[in-house]
């Protein structure tokens, strides 16, 4: 037993010494700065690859493994920086880099962790979708602000040590990050304008399925209101890189929803006539045939003709709306996907 304890203690000591941070020799301030820049650049490429994957149609849940990899890489990078000695007693760059990495850890561990969960319920309501997209934008803003502060501190270090900074991989990644922000902002603005009447139409379809006339009327009015509000908002939007294709596709969808709401009278008219016909039919069939008057028969036949005419009109309107809906939604989806593919930067997985 005594031998086991001594061996275990020795093993622990060996572990402690093997993981003890070792000071790395740097012959110049340039080498010191380059080492930190390389660590930051490798890490930026990894997390930009994750954001790129999410932006190009992959759900956050499907690429959750990548997010975990990013979190682990942030932790590894932080320990590598912590192991570095200060440059000639100056800990400023080292400490600010560690602070920068702590912010990245919070963003990818907490902010993007919440985004993964929010994604699952985003489609349930406009408020949920708005919160989901806002969370994405806030997370990206935090990353941009952190990158700007880190870049500023590197410049201070460079100036202090007479180093001339030259644009390189870091500048390219920084440029990509800024493009991500700009494209995401525009796409989210357009998507929310589209999603509000899109979701409202789903409520209308549900009410139609239940044949709830009061609910149908309310949802038709809301659909018209949201479509008109959205068309007004689109006038204030500007496409990324002066490309207005996403705005045009959104406008086409909103014009369809506005047109659909204008057909509300036909929908409610048919359902009201169907309700009245069902009552009349029940009364007519409840009366024995030998007790039905000619007036009863005439009224019933007229009701049959009326309901058939209303149904024919209702079916024709529905067929036309279904055709238009399929067209505008396909156009919207294709345009949105093309917009993302064309403008959202792609970053290969590291």
Coordinates of C-alpha atoms in Angstrom, one line a residue:
X1 CA 0.0 0.0 0.0
X2 CA 2.8 2.4 0.9
X3 CA 4.5 1.8 -2.5
X4 CA 1.2 2.6 -4.3
X5 CA 0.9 5.9 -2.5
X6 CA 4.4 7.0 -3.3
X7 CA 4.0 6.0 -6.9
X8 CA 0.8 7.9 -7.2
X9 CA 2.3 11.0 -5.6
X10 CA 5.3 10.8 -8.0
X11 CA 2.9 10.5 -11.0
X12 CA 1.0 13.6 -9.9
X13 CA 4.2 15.6 -9.6
X14 CA 5.2 14.5 -13.1
X15 CA 1.8 15.6 -14.4
X16 CA 2.2 19.0 -12.8
X17 CA 5.6 19.5 -14.3
X18 CA 4.6 18.3 -17.7
X19 CA 1.7 20.8 -17.9
X20 CA 3.7 23.6 -16.3
X21 CA 3.6 26.6 -18.7
X22 CA 6.9 26.9 -20.5
X23 CA 8.2 30.4 -21.5
X24 CA 8.8 30.5 -25.2
X25 CA 11.8 32.5 -26.4
X26 CA 10.9 35.3 -28.8
X27 CA 13.8 37.1 -30.4
X28 CA 11.8 40.2 -31.3
X29 CA 8.5 42.0 -30.6
X30 CA 7.5 41.0 -34.2
X31 CA 7.8 37.3 -33.4
X32 CA 5.8 37.8 -30.2
X33 CA 3.1 39.7 -32.0
X34 CA 3.1 37.2 -35.0
X35 CA 2.6 34.3 -32.5
X36 CA -0.5 35.9 -31.0
X37 CA -1.8 36.9 -34.4
X38 CA -1.4 33.4 -35.7
X39 CA -3.3 32.0 -32.7
X40 CA -6.1 34.6 -33.2
X41 CA -6.2 34.0 -37.0
X42 CA -6.5 30.2 -36.7
X43 CA -9.3 30.6 -34.1
X44 CA -11.1 33.2 -36.2
X45 CA -11.0 30.9 -39.2
X46 CA -12.6 28.2 -37.1
X47 CA -15.5 30.2 -35.7
X48 CA -16.1 31.9 -39.1
X49 CA -16.4 28.5 -40.6
X50 CA -19.1 27.6 -38.1
X51 CA -21.0 30.9 -38.7
X52 CA -20.6 30.3 -42.5
X53 CA -22.1 26.8 -42.2
X54 CA -25.1 28.1 -40.2
X55 CA -25.6 31.0 -42.7
X56 CA -25.6 28.7 -45.8
X57 CA -28.7 26.7 -44.9
X58 CA -27.4 24.4 -42.2
X59 CA -29.4 24.5 -39.0
X60 CA -27.4 25.4 -35.8
X61 CA -28.5 22.0 -34.4
X62 CA -27.0 20.1 -37.3
X63 CA -23.6 21.8 -36.9
X64 CA -23.7 21.8 -33.1
X65 CA -20.5 19.6 -33.1
X66 CA -18.7 22.5 -34.8
X67 CA -19.8 24.9 -32.1
X68 CA -18.4 22.6 -29.5
X69 CA -15.2 22.4 -31.4
X70 CA -15.0 26.2 -31.5
X71 CA -15.5 26.4 -27.7
X72 CA -12.8 23.8 -27.2
X73 CA -10.4 25.7 -29.5
X74 CA -11.0 29.0 -27.7
X75 CA -10.1 27.2 -24.4
X76 CA -7.0 25.7 -25.9
X77 CA -5.9 29.0 -27.4
X78 CA -6.5 30.8 -24.1
X79 CA -4.2 28.4 -22.3
X80 CA -1.5 28.8 -25.0
X81 CA -1.6 32.6 -24.5
X82 CA -1.5 32.3 -20.8
X83 CA 1.6 30.2 -21.1
X84 CA 3.4 33.0 -23.0
X85 CA 5.7 35.4 -21.0
X86 CA 5.0 39.1 -21.1
X87 CA 7.1 41.0 -23.7
X88 CA 9.9 42.6 -21.7
X89 CA 7.7 42.9 -18.7
X90 CA 4.8 44.4 -20.7
X91 CA 1.7 42.2 -20.1
X92 CA -0.8 44.4 -21.9
X93 CA -1.1 42.5 -25.2
X94 CA -1.1 39.2 -23.4
X95 CA -3.7 40.2 -20.9
X96 CA -6.0 41.9 -23.5
X97 CA -5.8 38.8 -25.7
X98 CA -6.8 36.6 -22.8
X99 CA -9.7 39.0 -22.1
X100 CA -10.6 38.8 -25.8
X101 CA -10.7 35.0 -25.7
X102 CA -12.9 35.1 -22.6
X103 CA -15.4 37.2 -24.5
X104 CA -15.3 34.7 -27.4
X105 CA -15.9 31.9 -25.0
X106 CA -19.0 33.6 -23.6
X107 CA -20.4 34.3 -27.1
X108 CA -19.9 30.7 -28.4
X109 CA -20.6 28.9 -25.2
X110 CA -23.6 31.0 -24.0
X111 CA -25.0 33.2 -26.8
X112 CA -24.7 30.6 -29.6
X113 CA -25.7 27.9 -27.2
X114 CA -29.0 29.7 -26.6
X115 CA -29.4 30.3 -30.3
X116 CA -29.3 26.6 -30.9
X117 CA -32.3 26.2 -28.5
X118 CA -34.1 29.2 -29.9
X119 CA -33.9 27.9 -33.4
X120 CA -36.2 25.0 -32.5
X121 CA -39.1 27.3 -31.7
X122 CA -38.3 30.2 -34.0
X123 CA -40.9 29.1 -36.6
X124 CA -43.7 29.0 -34.0
X125 CA -44.4 32.8 -34.0
X126 CA -43.2 36.1 -35.3
X127 CA -42.0 37.1 -31.8
X128 CA -40.0 33.9 -31.5
X129 CA -38.4 34.4 -35.0
X130 CA -37.6 38.1 -34.2
X131 CA -35.9 37.1 -30.9
X132 CA -34.0 34.4 -32.7
X133 CA -32.7 36.7 -35.4
X134 CA -31.9 39.4 -32.9
X135 CA -29.9 37.0 -30.8
X136 CA -27.9 36.1 -33.9
X137 CA -27.2 39.7 -34.7
X138 CA -26.2 40.5 -31.1
X139 CA -23.8 37.6 -31.0
X140 CA -22.2 38.7 -34.2
X141 CA -22.0 42.3 -32.9
X142 CA -20.2 41.1 -29.8
X143 CA -17.7 39.2 -32.0
X144 CA -17.1 42.3 -34.2
X145 CA -16.6 44.6 -31.2
X146 CA -14.2 42.1 -29.6
X147 CA -12.2 41.8 -32.8
X148 CA -12.0 45.6 -33.1
X149 CA -10.7 46.0 -29.6
X150 CA -8.2 43.2 -30.1
X151 CA -7.0 44.8 -33.3
X152 CA -6.7 48.2 -31.7
X153 CA -4.6 46.7 -28.9
X154 CA -2.3 45.0 -31.4
X155 CA -1.8 48.3 -33.1
X156 CA -0.9 49.9 -29.8
X157 CA 1.7 47.2 -29.2
X158 CA 3.0 47.6 -32.7
X159 CA 3.4 51.3 -32.4
X160 CA 5.1 51.0 -29.0
X161 CA 7.6 48.5 -30.5
X162 CA 8.1 50.3 -33.9
X163 CA 6.3 47.5 -35.9
X164 CA 4.7 48.3 -39.2
X165 CA 1.5 46.2 -39.5
X166 CA 0.9 44.7 -42.9
X167 CA -2.5 43.5 -44.1
X168 CA -2.7 39.7 -44.3
X169 CA -4.9 36.7 -43.4
X170 CA -6.2 38.6 -40.3
X171 CA -7.4 41.5 -42.5
X172 CA -9.1 39.0 -44.9
X173 CA -10.9 37.3 -42.0
X174 CA -11.9 40.7 -40.5
X175 CA -13.3 41.8 -43.9
X176 CA -15.3 38.5 -44.1
X177 CA -16.7 39.1 -40.6
X178 CA -17.9 42.6 -41.6
X179 CA -19.5 41.2 -44.7
X180 CA -21.3 38.6 -42.6
X181 CA -22.7 41.3 -40.4
X182 CA -23.9 43.4 -43.3
X183 CA -25.5 40.5 -45.2
X184 CA -27.1 39.0 -42.1
X185 CA -28.6 42.4 -41.1
X186 CA -30.2 42.9 -44.5
X187 CA -31.4 39.3 -44.9
X188 CA -32.9 39.3 -41.4
X189 CA -34.7 42.6 -42.0
X190 CA -36.2 41.3 -45.2
X191 CA -37.0 37.9 -43.7
X192 CA -38.9 39.4 -40.8
X193 CA -41.0 41.6 -43.1
X194 CA -41.8 38.4 -45.1
X195 CA -42.3 36.2 -42.1
X196 CA -45.0 38.3 -40.4
X197 CA -47.7 37.9 -43.0
X198 CA -46.5 34.4 -43.9
X199 CA -47.1 33.3 -40.3
X200 CA -50.4 35.2 -40.3
X201 CA -51.6 33.3 -43.3
X202 CA -50.9 30.0 -41.5
X203 CA -53.3 31.2 -38.8
X204 CA -55.9 32.0 -41.5
X205 CA -55.5 28.5 -43.0
X206 CA -56.1 27.0 -39.6
X207 CA -59.2 29.1 -39.1
X208 CA -60.5 28.1 -42.5
X209 CA -59.9 24.4 -41.7
X210 CA -62.0 24.8 -38.6
X211 CA -64.6 26.9 -40.4
X212 CA -64.5 29.5 -37.6
X213 CA -66.1 32.5 -39.3
X214 CA -65.1 35.0 -36.5
X215 CA -61.5 33.8 -36.5
X216 CA -61.4 33.9 -40.3
X217 CA -62.5 37.5 -40.4
X218 CA -60.0 38.5 -37.8
X219 CA -57.1 36.7 -39.5
X220 CA -58.0 38.2 -42.9
X221 CA -57.9 41.7 -41.4
X222 CA -54.6 41.0 -39.7
X223 CA -53.2 39.5 -42.9
X224 CA -54.1 42.6 -44.9
X225 CA -52.7 44.9 -42.2
X226 CA -49.3 43.0 -42.0
X227 CA -49.0 42.9 -45.7
X228 CA -49.5 46.6 -46.1
X229 CA -47.2 47.4 -43.2
X230 CA -44.5 45.2 -44.7
X231 CA -44.8 46.9 -48.1
X232 CA -44.2 50.2 -46.4
X233 CA -41.1 48.9 -44.6
X234 CA -39.7 47.5 -47.8
X235 CA -39.5 51.1 -49.2
X236 CA -36.9 51.9 -46.5
X237 CA -34.7 48.8 -47.1
X238 CA -31.6 48.8 -49.3
X239 CA -30.2 45.6 -50.7
X240 CA -26.7 44.6 -49.8
X241 CA -24.2 45.6 -52.6
X242 CA -27.2 47.4 -54.2
X243 CA -28.8 44.1 -55.0
X244 CA -32.5 44.5 -54.5
X245 CA -33.5 41.0 -55.6
X246 CA -34.5 39.9 -52.1
X247 CA -36.6 43.0 -51.6
X248 CA -38.4 42.3 -54.9
X249 CA -39.1 38.7 -53.9
X250 CA -40.4 39.8 -50.6
X251 CA -42.6 42.5 -52.2
X252 CA -44.1 39.9 -54.5
X253 CA -45.0 37.7 -51.6
X254 CA -46.5 40.6 -49.7
X255 CA -48.6 41.6 -52.7
X256 CA -49.9 38.1 -52.9
X257 CA -50.9 38.1 -49.2
X258 CA -52.6 41.4 -49.7
X259 CA -54.5 40.0 -52.7
X260 CA -55.4 36.9 -50.7
X261 CA -56.9 39.0 -48.0
X262 CA -59.0 40.8 -50.6
X263 CA -60.6 37.5 -51.4
X264 CA -61.8 37.1 -47.9
X265 CA -65.4 38.0 -48.7
X266 CA -65.6 35.0 -51.1
X267 CA -64.2 32.7 -48.4
X268 CA -66.6 33.8 -45.7
X269 CA -69.5 34.0 -48.1
X270 CA -69.1 30.4 -49.1
X271 CA -68.7 29.2 -45.5
X272 CA -71.7 31.2 -44.4
X273 CA -73.8 29.8 -47.2
X274 CA -72.6 26.3 -46.4
X275 CA -73.6 26.7 -42.8
X276 CA -77.1 28.0 -43.8
X277 CA -77.5 25.2 -46.4
X278 CA -76.6 22.5 -43.8
X279 CA -79.3 23.8 -41.5
X280 CA -81.9 24.1 -44.4
X281 CA -81.0 20.6 -45.6
X282 CA -81.4 19.2 -42.1
X283 CA -84.9 20.8 -41.8
X284 CA -85.9 19.7 -45.3
X285 CA -84.9 16.1 -44.8
X286 CA -86.5 16.0 -41.4
X287 CA -89.9 16.8 -43.0
X288 CA -91.7 13.8 -44.5
X289 CA -91.8 13.8 -48.3
X290 CA -95.6 13.8 -48.3
X291 CA -95.7 16.9 -46.2
X292 CA -93.3 19.0 -48.2
X293 CA -94.9 21.9 -50.1
X294 CA -93.8 23.1 -53.5
X295 CA -92.4 26.2 -51.8
X296 CA -90.3 23.9 -49.6
X297 CA -88.9 22.1 -52.7
X298 CA -88.3 25.3 -54.6
X299 CA -86.4 26.9 -51.6
X300 CA -84.3 23.7 -51.2
X301 CA -83.5 23.6 -54.9
X302 CA -82.6 27.3 -55.0
X303 CA -80.3 26.7 -51.9
X304 CA -78.6 23.8 -53.7
X305 CA -78.0 26.0 -56.8
X306 CA -76.7 28.8 -54.6
X307 CA -74.3 26.6 -52.6
X308 CA -73.0 24.9 -55.8
X309 CA -72.3 28.3 -57.4
X310 CA -70.6 29.5 -54.2
X311 CA -68.5 26.3 -54.1
X312 CA -67.5 26.7 -57.7
X313 CA -66.4 30.2 -57.1
X314 CA -64.7 29.3 -53.9
X315 CA -62.8 26.4 -55.5
X316 CA -61.7 28.6 -58.4
X317 CA -60.4 31.3 -56.0
X318 CA -58.6 28.7 -53.9
X319 CA -57.0 27.1 -57.0
X320 CA -55.7 30.5 -58.2
X321 CA -54.5 31.4 -54.7
X322 CA -52.7 28.0 -54.3
X323 CA -51.0 28.5 -57.7
X324 CA -49.9 32.1 -56.8
X325 CA -48.8 31.0 -53.3
X326 CA -46.6 28.2 -54.7
X327 CA -45.1 30.6 -57.2
X328 CA -44.2 33.4 -54.8
X329 CA -42.9 31.1 -52.0
X330 CA -40.7 29.2 -54.5
X331 CA -39.4 32.5 -55.8
X332 CA -38.8 33.8 -52.2
X333 CA -36.9 30.6 -51.1
X334 CA -34.8 30.5 -54.3
X335 CA -33.9 34.2 -54.1
X336 CA -33.1 34.0 -50.4
X337 CA -30.9 30.9 -50.9
X338 CA -29.2 32.5 -53.9
X339 CA -28.6 35.7 -52.0
X340 CA -26.9 33.9 -49.2
X341 CA -24.8 31.8 -51.6
X342 CA -23.7 34.9 -53.5
X343 CA -22.9 37.3 -50.7
X344 CA -22.4 35.4 -47.4
X345 CA -18.7 34.6 -47.2
X346 CA -17.7 31.0 -47.2
X347 CA -14.9 29.8 -44.9
X348 CA -13.4 26.3 -45.2
X349 CA -13.5 24.2 -42.0
X350 CA -10.1 24.2 -40.3

